[in-house]
């Protein structure tokens, strides 16, 4: 066994002074393995999502708790969930999916304020945070807190209400989970100090500009709705209350047996690391033994595989705007 | 290793620049996954061509070396493909 590992990972007479794992045949096996496994993973994901899928555990309840926790840690009062803002957030999330864009303003110029107004929320101040590609509520909130403009929104004294929408779908070629966070405050919400808070530390948010599209009729596109987050519509008081409870308890949970994202990431990272290790070892041994051979520069390949590790990191990273 | 780096300083600096540009471009277009994959594939192709060209101009280019660069490039590409199919689409 040890002999085989030495043959596989170090340059020896037995492998013609080139680690066996770096021989074209073995490299081809790895290449075929990754390509075939890619297709198999895709097939399994589409046909057996309960076995292999992208794990996601984002709950509105937890997003609210974490947001308010951050606010209270920084000396701000907690925000409360608002139905109308929720409707606006769901509308925005679905609009991004249906029109395939990832931005605060849609390609046709629709601003977040249009969704808020159309949802019946008459704001004095409003703001929006977006996140995609995260699998837990903690990751989402931490990513927002790590970005100064999003942090300013999270910790603004100008807001009294908040709403979260979690929607999933294919966006710019990627199957992903979007989180829309909308903040707002109204004039008649019993917060007389809100206007004064304009002088509070500056907020790097999309400022609620004078509503430009008041003359336009905008209908939020009714599209795919996340499994547990219905689009609220004008309802009687009883249903409104029931809906409030639903909003507070809504979450987006997918827990397949194998999480495709972490599995693919960890496997590729491990194999790339093994190759980097073997290439360095191979190079050091050959240099030490001063053996002449006609192969490519190992250092090139090491740098290349480090690049691949960097790309994997970037590809698997979520993003906030 | 360091000797080799110094000996082929210009080559390695150009290689590192190509990688840095590829990585920066992938970050810049994030989260447009399709564009990211295109940029990464392009960077891999440039890496293979640049490595082969270097051996052609500075060393002796053999078919074995050419195959090695192509296979290492394909290995990187297959890893990205695996992630793309398994985690993204």
XYZ file of C-alpha atoms in Angstrom:
410
model
C 0.000 0.000 0.000
C 2.729 2.449 1.029
C 4.705 1.417 -2.054
C 1.684 2.200 -4.203
C 1.209 5.618 -2.590
C 4.884 6.453 -3.095
C 4.534 5.348 -6.735
C 1.414 7.487 -7.060
C 2.658 10.649 -5.381
C 6.439 10.817 -5.767
C 8.775 10.521 -8.758
C 10.434 7.101 -8.756
C 12.154 4.751 -11.191
C 8.875 2.796 -11.254
C 6.940 5.771 -12.669
C 9.707 7.044 -14.934
C 10.515 9.849 -12.457
C 7.133 11.481 -12.710
C 4.516 10.969 -9.977
C 1.997 8.508 -11.391
C -0.930 10.811 -10.594
C 0.539 13.325 -13.061
C 0.713 10.830 -15.925
C -1.644 11.576 -18.833
C -3.689 8.407 -18.257
C -4.361 9.200 -14.586
C -5.075 12.854 -15.380
C -7.559 11.685 -18.018
C -9.289 9.501 -15.425
C -9.780 12.532 -13.171
C -11.015 14.670 -16.071
C -13.537 12.010 -17.128
C -14.565 11.539 -13.494
C -15.372 15.250 -13.075
C -17.232 15.559 -16.370
C -19.290 12.379 -15.866
C -19.966 13.219 -12.200
C -21.105 16.688 -13.269
C -23.757 15.178 -15.539
C -24.759 12.638 -12.864
C -25.042 15.363 -10.233
C -27.227 17.413 -12.549
C -29.448 14.409 -13.260
C -29.722 13.506 -9.566
C -30.490 17.096 -8.616
C -33.332 17.326 -11.103
C -34.802 13.901 -10.456
C -34.056 13.256 -6.795
C -33.971 16.697 -5.137
C -34.647 15.139 -1.733
C -31.391 13.182 -2.048
C -29.144 15.700 -3.789
C -29.882 19.393 -3.905
C -28.833 22.794 -2.699
C -29.389 23.016 1.024
C -31.032 26.209 2.198
C -32.301 27.172 5.591
C -33.425 30.782 5.536
C -36.289 31.774 7.765
C -37.993 35.141 7.897
C -38.373 34.741 11.623
C -34.654 34.257 12.023
C -33.806 37.091 9.633
C -35.952 39.398 11.756
C -34.457 38.172 15.026
C -30.908 38.557 13.724
C -31.581 41.976 12.211
C -33.109 43.242 15.445
C -30.331 41.643 17.445
C -27.770 43.612 15.416
C -29.817 46.771 15.833
C -30.148 46.368 19.572
C -26.453 45.593 19.910
C -25.834 48.956 18.278
C -28.359 50.828 20.368
C -31.272 50.977 17.912
C -34.859 50.024 18.543
C -36.109 46.799 16.925
C -38.036 46.839 13.653
C -41.371 45.176 13.224
C -42.654 43.116 10.320
C -44.991 44.904 7.973
C -47.495 43.223 5.698
C -47.407 45.770 2.908
C -43.653 45.862 2.840
C -43.703 42.074 2.692
C -45.938 42.236 -0.354
C -43.495 44.702 -1.926
C -40.534 42.453 -1.122
C -42.188 39.381 -2.635
C -43.142 41.440 -5.701
C -39.551 42.615 -6.076
C -38.127 39.112 -5.664
C -40.457 37.638 -8.239
C -39.860 40.557 -10.594
C -36.106 39.876 -10.512
C -36.701 36.223 -11.331
C -39.219 36.841 -14.096
C -37.189 39.617 -15.752
C -33.870 37.928 -14.997
C -32.027 40.826 -13.387
C -30.030 41.313 -10.216
C -30.230 44.967 -9.313
C -32.141 47.481 -7.248
C -33.631 48.991 -10.386
C -35.135 46.698 -13.021
C -34.051 46.872 -16.690
C -37.269 48.769 -17.474
C -36.453 51.348 -14.805
C -38.747 50.123 -12.033
C -37.336 51.197 -8.680
C -37.969 49.431 -5.359
C -40.186 52.368 -4.392
C -42.688 51.358 -7.071
C -43.181 47.991 -5.371
C -43.516 49.648 -1.992
C -46.058 52.200 -3.207
C -48.019 49.585 -5.134
C -48.173 47.433 -2.040
C -49.958 50.272 -0.283
C -47.108 51.329 1.968
C -46.913 55.096 2.138
C -43.330 55.657 3.102
C -41.411 58.564 4.449
C -38.176 56.642 4.271
C -37.526 53.365 2.541
C -34.581 51.159 1.773
C -33.766 47.829 0.217
C -31.111 45.174 0.775
C -30.723 42.189 -1.527
C -28.824 38.935 -1.090
C -28.421 35.816 -3.175
C -26.603 32.517 -2.961
C -26.544 32.153 0.820
C -27.815 29.065 2.559
C -28.548 30.295 6.081
C -30.149 33.352 7.646
C -26.930 34.025 9.600
C -24.877 34.132 6.407
C -27.309 36.612 4.840
C -27.337 38.964 7.827
C -23.562 38.698 8.285
C -23.000 39.530 4.604
C -25.215 42.616 4.906
C -23.467 43.680 8.077
C -20.084 43.296 6.381
C -21.026 45.791 3.663
C -21.094 49.404 4.813
C -24.113 50.539 2.755
C -26.190 47.510 3.766
C -25.055 47.876 7.343
C -26.217 51.494 7.291
C -29.642 50.296 6.187
C -29.755 47.615 8.860
C -28.770 50.081 11.564
C -30.727 53.109 10.447
C -32.842 54.960 12.958
C -35.063 56.176 10.135
C -36.887 52.889 9.757
C -39.574 51.367 11.886
C -40.798 48.545 9.640
C -39.084 45.739 7.824
C -40.060 42.816 5.601
C -38.218 39.881 4.146
C -39.064 37.787 1.122
C -37.236 34.607 0.212
C -37.751 33.455 -3.365
C -35.951 30.840 -5.413
C -35.446 30.295 -9.102
C -33.016 30.598 -11.971
C -31.356 33.983 -12.100
C -28.686 34.917 -14.651
C -28.039 31.262 -15.369
C -27.809 30.163 -11.781
C -30.302 28.263 -9.650
C -30.374 30.413 -6.552
C -32.241 31.645 -3.483
C -32.873 35.409 -3.292
C -33.534 37.340 -0.124
C -35.182 40.735 -0.390
C -35.179 42.928 2.699
C -37.268 46.087 2.589
C -37.221 48.802 5.193
C -39.625 51.640 5.652
C -41.268 54.129 7.888
C -44.542 55.982 7.515
C -45.567 59.446 8.623
C -48.492 58.327 10.695
C -46.781 55.537 12.513
C -46.536 57.334 15.786
C -42.863 58.081 15.436
C -42.723 61.864 15.530
C -38.983 61.820 15.822
C -38.493 60.186 12.447
C -38.295 63.443 10.562
C -35.693 64.682 12.984
C -33.677 61.555 12.393
C -32.846 62.868 8.975
C -29.935 64.522 10.663
C -28.741 61.216 12.033
C -25.560 59.673 10.602
C -25.839 59.451 6.836
C -27.453 56.408 5.351
C -25.841 54.918 2.316
C -29.071 53.483 1.040
C -31.001 53.949 -2.079
C -32.680 57.081 -0.898
C -36.399 57.246 -1.326
C -36.482 59.635 -4.199
C -39.611 61.553 -5.110
C -41.763 58.880 -6.616
C -41.168 59.176 -10.359
C -43.637 56.635 -11.579
C -46.770 57.878 -9.911
C -48.468 58.394 -13.214
C -47.626 54.964 -14.428
C -49.713 51.967 -13.663
C -47.448 49.204 -12.486
C -48.634 45.718 -11.873
C -46.110 43.488 -10.100
C -45.744 40.403 -12.247
C -47.411 37.401 -10.656
C -44.736 34.757 -10.942
C -43.252 31.850 -9.083
C -43.870 32.069 -5.392
C -41.542 30.412 -2.891
C -43.031 27.346 -1.345
C -44.219 28.849 1.901
C -44.492 32.530 1.090
C -47.786 33.480 -0.484
C -48.362 36.882 -2.087
C -50.622 38.779 0.255
C -53.674 40.404 -1.265
C -56.308 42.702 0.238
C -58.197 40.504 2.666
C -60.555 40.844 5.607
C -59.129 41.504 9.040
C -59.217 37.844 10.103
C -57.220 36.740 7.107
C -54.860 39.646 7.558
C -54.088 38.451 11.064
C -53.634 34.880 9.906
C -51.344 36.154 7.178
C -49.257 38.084 9.701
C -48.664 34.863 11.562
C -47.745 33.136 8.318
C -45.276 35.867 7.395
C -43.619 35.625 10.753
C -43.298 31.867 10.486
C -42.429 31.598 6.814
C -39.155 30.058 5.975
C -37.336 28.597 3.068
C -35.970 25.232 4.019
C -34.527 22.644 1.701
C -32.581 19.888 3.403
C -31.538 17.203 0.912
C -29.475 14.260 2.150
C -26.466 15.515 0.201
C -25.909 19.236 -0.189
C -24.753 19.613 -3.794
C -23.040 22.943 -3.160
C -20.799 21.860 -0.304
C -20.201 18.407 -1.766
C -18.941 19.680 -5.125
C -16.957 22.486 -3.492
C -15.241 20.253 -0.933
C -14.464 17.475 -3.408
C -12.932 19.774 -6.032
C -11.007 21.705 -3.397
C -9.584 18.497 -1.924
C -8.554 17.030 -5.279
C -7.050 20.337 -6.461
C -5.095 20.550 -3.189
C -3.783 16.998 -3.634
C -2.578 17.891 -7.130
C -0.891 21.057 -5.848
C 0.845 19.058 -3.124
C 2.004 16.349 -5.546
C 3.248 18.896 -8.108
C 5.316 20.706 -5.459
C 6.643 17.427 -4.059
C 7.476 16.166 -7.549
C 9.297 19.403 -8.364
C 11.301 19.416 -5.116
C 12.386 15.777 -5.402
C 13.435 16.159 -9.051
C 15.371 19.352 -8.294
C 17.096 17.698 -5.380
C 18.027 14.594 -7.346
C 18.957 16.753 -10.347
C 17.134 14.505 -12.775
C 16.671 15.769 -16.313
C 13.263 15.155 -17.824
C 11.103 16.696 -20.524
C 7.909 17.801 -18.857
C 6.073 21.083 -18.422
C 6.855 23.457 -15.550
C 5.247 22.147 -12.380
C 5.198 25.693 -11.050
C 2.858 26.709 -13.921
C 0.449 23.974 -12.961
C 0.644 24.836 -9.269
C -0.228 28.477 -10.012
C -2.991 27.341 -12.339
C -4.554 25.079 -9.719
C -4.319 27.875 -7.140
C -6.282 29.964 -9.644
C -8.873 27.184 -9.861
C -9.160 27.192 -6.050
C -9.693 30.958 -6.190
C -12.356 30.560 -8.856
C -14.137 27.905 -6.782
C -14.170 30.318 -3.846
C -15.641 33.103 -5.983
C -18.220 30.858 -7.631
C -19.497 29.513 -4.333
C -19.700 32.897 -2.667
C -23.060 34.573 -2.234
C -23.516 38.232 -3.065
C -25.312 41.248 -1.699
C -26.326 44.472 -3.376
C 11.590 26.528 -7.493
C 12.745 30.096 -6.871
C 15.589 29.639 -9.369
C 13.082 28.580 -12.006
C 10.883 31.558 -11.190
C 13.770 33.997 -11.555
C 15.038 32.298 -14.722
C 11.646 32.655 -16.386
C 10.676 35.836 -14.564
C 8.883 37.502 -17.495
C 6.938 34.373 -18.286
C 5.762 33.916 -14.720
C 4.866 37.556 -14.287
C 2.798 37.413 -17.478
C 1.175 34.168 -16.297
C 0.354 35.658 -12.906
C -1.047 38.756 -14.633
C -3.301 36.583 -16.821
C -4.549 34.737 -13.733
C -5.041 37.943 -11.744
C -6.964 39.505 -14.641
C -9.102 36.379 -15.052
C -9.871 36.246 -11.352
C -10.599 39.984 -11.136
C -12.916 39.775 -14.146
C -14.737 36.816 -12.569
C -15.234 38.858 -9.401
C -16.358 41.929 -11.344
C -19.062 40.106 -13.299
C -20.248 38.280 -10.186
C -22.943 37.033 -9.737
C -23.505 36.597 -13.478
C -22.648 32.929 -13.472
C -22.734 32.424 -17.245
C -20.264 35.237 -17.796
C -18.058 33.968 -14.975
C -17.865 30.535 -16.596
C -16.987 32.154 -19.941
C -14.176 34.204 -18.346
C -12.782 31.195 -16.489
C -12.836 29.062 -19.650
C -11.071 31.832 -21.575
C -8.417 32.116 -18.843
C -7.850 28.357 -18.983
C -7.461 28.442 -22.784
C -4.987 31.326 -22.515
C -3.047 29.411 -19.849
C -2.696 26.362 -22.110
C -1.734 28.428 -25.184
C 0.711 30.563 -23.188
C 2.387 27.510 -21.620
C 2.736 25.759 -24.987
C 4.031 28.950 -26.638
C 6.588 29.410 -23.867
C 7.940 25.919 -24.408
C 7.941 26.428 -28.155
C 9.950 29.654 -27.887
C 12.213 29.024 -24.889
C 12.481 25.271 -24.453
C 11.906 22.314 -26.689
C 8.219 21.679 -27.259
C 7.337 18.008 -27.406
C 3.926 16.468 -27.919
C 4.171 15.105 -24.358
C 4.494 18.621 -22.932
C 1.662 19.903 -25.091
C -0.593 17.050 -23.933
C 0.369 17.799 -20.326
C -0.720 21.448 -20.574
C -3.937 20.492 -22.333
C -4.719 17.849 -19.693
C -3.997 20.163 -16.755
C -6.178 22.816 -18.423
C -8.920 20.237 -18.949
C -8.605 19.130 -15.332
C -9.282 22.703 -14.175
C -12.149 23.034 -16.633
C -13.689 19.712 -15.566
C -13.568 20.842 -11.917
C -15.417 24.048 -12.756
C -17.899 22.066 -14.867
C -18.482 19.704 -11.939
C -19.276 22.637 -9.651
C -21.435 24.269 -12.322
C -23.557 21.146 -12.816
C -23.600 20.001 -9.209
C -24.116 23.249 -7.386
C -25.356 25.939 -9.693
C -27.706 24.901 -12.505
